mmCIF file of C-alpha atoms in Angstrom:
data_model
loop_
_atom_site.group_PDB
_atom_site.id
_atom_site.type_symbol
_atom_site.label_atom_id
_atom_site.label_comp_id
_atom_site.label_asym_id
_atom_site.label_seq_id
_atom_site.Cartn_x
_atom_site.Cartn_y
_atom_site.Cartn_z
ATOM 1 C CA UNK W 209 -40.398 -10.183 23.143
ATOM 2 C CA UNK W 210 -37.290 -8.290 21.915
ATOM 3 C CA UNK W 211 -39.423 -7.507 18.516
ATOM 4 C CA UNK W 212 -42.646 -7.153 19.743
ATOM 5 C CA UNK W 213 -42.111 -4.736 22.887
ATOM 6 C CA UNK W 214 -40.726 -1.885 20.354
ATOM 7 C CA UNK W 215 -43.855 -2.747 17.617
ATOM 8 C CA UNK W 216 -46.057 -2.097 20.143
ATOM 9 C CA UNK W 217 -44.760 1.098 20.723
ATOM 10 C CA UNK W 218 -44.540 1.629 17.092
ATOM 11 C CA UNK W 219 -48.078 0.487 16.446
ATOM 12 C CA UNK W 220 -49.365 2.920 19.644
ATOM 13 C CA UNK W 221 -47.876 5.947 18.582
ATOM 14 C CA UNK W 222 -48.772 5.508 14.891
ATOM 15 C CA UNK W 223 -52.183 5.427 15.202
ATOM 16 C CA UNK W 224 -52.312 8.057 17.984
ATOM 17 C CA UNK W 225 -50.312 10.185 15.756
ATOM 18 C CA UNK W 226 -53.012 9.506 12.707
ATOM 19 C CA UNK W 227 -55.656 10.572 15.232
ATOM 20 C CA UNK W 228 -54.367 13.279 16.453
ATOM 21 C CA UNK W 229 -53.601 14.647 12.905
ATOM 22 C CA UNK W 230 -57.251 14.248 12.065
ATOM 23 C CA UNK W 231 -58.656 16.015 14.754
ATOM 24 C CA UNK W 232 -56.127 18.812 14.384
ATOM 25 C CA UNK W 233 -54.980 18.033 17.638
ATOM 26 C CA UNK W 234 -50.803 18.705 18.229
ATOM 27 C CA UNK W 235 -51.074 17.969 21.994
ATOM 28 C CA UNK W 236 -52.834 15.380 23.339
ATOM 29 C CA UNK W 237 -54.336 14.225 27.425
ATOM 30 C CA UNK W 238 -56.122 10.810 27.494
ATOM 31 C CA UNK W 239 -56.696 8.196 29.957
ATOM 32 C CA UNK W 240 -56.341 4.894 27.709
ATOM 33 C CA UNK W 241 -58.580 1.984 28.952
ATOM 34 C CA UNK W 242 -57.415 -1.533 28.844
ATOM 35 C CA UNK W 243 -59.765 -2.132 26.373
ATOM 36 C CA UNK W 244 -58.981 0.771 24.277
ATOM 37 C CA UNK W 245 -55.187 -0.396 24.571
ATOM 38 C CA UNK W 246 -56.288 -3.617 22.959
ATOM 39 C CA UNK W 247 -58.289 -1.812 19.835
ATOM 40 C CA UNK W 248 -55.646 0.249 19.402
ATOM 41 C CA UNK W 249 -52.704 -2.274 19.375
ATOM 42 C CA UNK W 250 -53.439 -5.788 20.296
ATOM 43 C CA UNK W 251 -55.600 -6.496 17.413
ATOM 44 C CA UNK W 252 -53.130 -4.792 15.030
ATOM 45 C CA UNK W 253 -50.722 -7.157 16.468
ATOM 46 C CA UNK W 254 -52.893 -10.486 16.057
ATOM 47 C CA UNK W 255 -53.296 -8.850 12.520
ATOM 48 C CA UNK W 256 -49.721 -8.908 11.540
ATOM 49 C CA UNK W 257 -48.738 -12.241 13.330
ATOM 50 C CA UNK W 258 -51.799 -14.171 12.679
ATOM 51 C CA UNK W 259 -49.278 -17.533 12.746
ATOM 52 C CA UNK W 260 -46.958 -16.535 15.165
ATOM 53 C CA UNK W 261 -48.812 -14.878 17.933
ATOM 54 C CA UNK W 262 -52.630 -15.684 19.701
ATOM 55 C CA UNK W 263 -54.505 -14.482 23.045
ATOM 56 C CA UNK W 264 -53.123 -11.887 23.562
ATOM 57 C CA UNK W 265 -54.464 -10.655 26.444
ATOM 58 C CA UNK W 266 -53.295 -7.306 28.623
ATOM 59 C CA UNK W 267 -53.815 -5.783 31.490
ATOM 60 C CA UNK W 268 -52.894 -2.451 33.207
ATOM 61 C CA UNK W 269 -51.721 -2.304 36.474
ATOM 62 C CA UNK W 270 -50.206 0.722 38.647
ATOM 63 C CA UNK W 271 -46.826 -0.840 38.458
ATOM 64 C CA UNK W 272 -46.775 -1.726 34.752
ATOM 65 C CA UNK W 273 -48.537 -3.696 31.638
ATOM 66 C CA UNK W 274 -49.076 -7.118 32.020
ATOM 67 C CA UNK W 275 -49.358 -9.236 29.000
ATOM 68 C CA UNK W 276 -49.566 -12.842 28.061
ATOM 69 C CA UNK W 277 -50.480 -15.031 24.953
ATOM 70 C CA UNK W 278 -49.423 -18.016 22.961
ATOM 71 C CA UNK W 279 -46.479 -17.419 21.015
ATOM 72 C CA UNK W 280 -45.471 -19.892 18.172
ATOM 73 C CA UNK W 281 -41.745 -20.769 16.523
ATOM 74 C CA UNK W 282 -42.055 -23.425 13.784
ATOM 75 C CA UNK W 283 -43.533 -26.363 15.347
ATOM 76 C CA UNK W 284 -43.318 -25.378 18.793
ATOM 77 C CA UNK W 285 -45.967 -23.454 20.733
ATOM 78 C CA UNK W 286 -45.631 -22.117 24.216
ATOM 79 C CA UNK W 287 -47.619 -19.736 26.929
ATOM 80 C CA UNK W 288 -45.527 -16.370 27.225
ATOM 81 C CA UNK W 289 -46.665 -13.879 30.099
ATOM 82 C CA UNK W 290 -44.634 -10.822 30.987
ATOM 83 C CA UNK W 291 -44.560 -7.373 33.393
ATOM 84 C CA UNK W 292 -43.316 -4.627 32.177
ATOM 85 C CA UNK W 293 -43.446 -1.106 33.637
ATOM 86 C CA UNK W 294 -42.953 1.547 31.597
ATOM 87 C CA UNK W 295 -40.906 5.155 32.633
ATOM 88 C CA UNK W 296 -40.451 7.779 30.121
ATOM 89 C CA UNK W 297 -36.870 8.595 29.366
ATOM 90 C CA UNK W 298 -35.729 11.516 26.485
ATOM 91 C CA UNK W 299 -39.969 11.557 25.499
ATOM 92 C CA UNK W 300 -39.454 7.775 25.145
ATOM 93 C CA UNK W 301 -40.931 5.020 26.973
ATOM 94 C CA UNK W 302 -38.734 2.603 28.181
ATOM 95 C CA UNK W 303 -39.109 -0.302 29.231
ATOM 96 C CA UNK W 304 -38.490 -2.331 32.816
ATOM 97 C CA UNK W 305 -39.017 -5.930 32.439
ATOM 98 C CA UNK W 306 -39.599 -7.229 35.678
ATOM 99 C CA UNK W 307 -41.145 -10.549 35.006
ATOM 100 C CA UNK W 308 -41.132 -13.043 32.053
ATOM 101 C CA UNK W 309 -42.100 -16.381 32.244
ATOM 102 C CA UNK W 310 -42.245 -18.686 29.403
ATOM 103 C CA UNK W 311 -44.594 -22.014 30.305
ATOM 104 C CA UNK W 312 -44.044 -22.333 33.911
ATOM 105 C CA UNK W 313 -40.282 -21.372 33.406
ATOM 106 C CA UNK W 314 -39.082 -17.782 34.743
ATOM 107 C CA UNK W 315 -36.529 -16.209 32.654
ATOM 108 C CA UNK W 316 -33.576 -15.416 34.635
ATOM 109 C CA UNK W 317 -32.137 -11.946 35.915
ATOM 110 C CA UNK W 318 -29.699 -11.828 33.560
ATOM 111 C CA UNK W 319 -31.042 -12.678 30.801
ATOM 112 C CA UNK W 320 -34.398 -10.420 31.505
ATOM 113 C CA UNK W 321 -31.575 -7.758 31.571
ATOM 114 C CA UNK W 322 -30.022 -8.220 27.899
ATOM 115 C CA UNK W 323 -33.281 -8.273 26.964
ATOM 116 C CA UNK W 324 -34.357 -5.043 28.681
ATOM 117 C CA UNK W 325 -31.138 -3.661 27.319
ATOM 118 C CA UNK W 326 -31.827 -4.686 23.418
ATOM 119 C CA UNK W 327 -35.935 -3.453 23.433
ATOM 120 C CA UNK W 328 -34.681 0.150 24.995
ATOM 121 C CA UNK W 329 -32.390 0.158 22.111
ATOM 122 C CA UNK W 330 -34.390 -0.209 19.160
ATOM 123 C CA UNK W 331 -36.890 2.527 21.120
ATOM 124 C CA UNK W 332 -34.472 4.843 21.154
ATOM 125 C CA UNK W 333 -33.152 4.342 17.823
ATOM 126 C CA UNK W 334 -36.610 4.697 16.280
ATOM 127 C CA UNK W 335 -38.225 7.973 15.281
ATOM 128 C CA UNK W 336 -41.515 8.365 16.336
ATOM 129 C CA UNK W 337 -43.978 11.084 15.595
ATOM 130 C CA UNK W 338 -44.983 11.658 19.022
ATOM 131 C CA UNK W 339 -42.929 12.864 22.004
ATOM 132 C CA UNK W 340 -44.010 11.458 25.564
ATOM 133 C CA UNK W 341 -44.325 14.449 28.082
ATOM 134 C CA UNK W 342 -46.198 12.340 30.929
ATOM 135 C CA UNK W 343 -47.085 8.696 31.488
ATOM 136 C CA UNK W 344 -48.437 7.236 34.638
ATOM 137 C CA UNK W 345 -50.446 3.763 35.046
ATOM 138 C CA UNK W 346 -53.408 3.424 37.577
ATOM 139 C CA UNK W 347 -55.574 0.044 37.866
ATOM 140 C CA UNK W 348 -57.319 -0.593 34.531
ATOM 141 C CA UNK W 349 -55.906 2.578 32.531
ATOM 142 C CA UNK W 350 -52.650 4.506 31.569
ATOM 143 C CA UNK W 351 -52.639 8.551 31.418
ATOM 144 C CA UNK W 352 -50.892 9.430 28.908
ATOM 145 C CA UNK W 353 -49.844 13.174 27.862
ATOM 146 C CA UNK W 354 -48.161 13.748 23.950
ATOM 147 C CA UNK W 355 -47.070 15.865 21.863
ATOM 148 C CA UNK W 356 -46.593 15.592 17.682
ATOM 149 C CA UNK W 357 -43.249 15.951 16.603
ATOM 150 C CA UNK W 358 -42.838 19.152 14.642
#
């Protein structure tokens, strides 16, 4: 989760960023659909992960993303399902875990809090070409408002 929360922000912006460049676009509106979500990341995921990562599945929800899969490390494979909402902090997301649940295990408070902790981290650290002016989730879709980086 700690790699693949920050990759799919990475993955996002990219190819927004590529889009927007083509259209000569340097601002950007858009109400994302759960399916377009999964075009645009989910399957780039799968892609780079083919052994490590299957189903993935998401969903949008007015309090955050849901997501689940099957996740793979070495010989052992397990169901992985988390909630995250998402705020927007220095035209960042970031990231507030609020559920994860590995099997039928729930990962504890704590520990859902170092994790929270290390994903914002590598966000902020990385350099994005988009800026995030305004991000708000509804049932099924995210609005999302951006800017290129100049």
């Amino acid at each position: 989760l700690e790699s693949f929360l920050p990759l799919f922000v990475d993955v996002f912006s990219d190819r927004l960023a590529k889009y927007m460049h083509a259209a000569g676009e340097k601002e950007l509106t858009r109400r994302f659909t759960e399916l377009e979500f999964r075009d645009l990341v989910v399957r780039q995921i799968e892609k780079r992960f083919p052994d490590q990562v299957s189903g993935l599945q998401t969903r949008i929800q007015p309090d955050g993303f849901v997501g689940s899969g099957n996740v793979r490390l070495g010989i052992l494979r397990f169901s992985v399902e988390v909630r995250i909402g998402i705020t927007v902090v220095n035209e960042k997301p970031h990231a507030i875990i609020q559920e994860v649940r590995v099997g039928k295990l729930f990962v504890p408070g704590p520990l859902k809090r170092m994790l929270e902790d290390r994903v914002n981290a590598l966000i902020d650290r990385a350099d994005y070409p988009l800026k995030v002016k305004q991000y708000s989730l509804k049932q099924g879709y995210a609005l999302i408002s951006v800017e290129l980086k100049e």
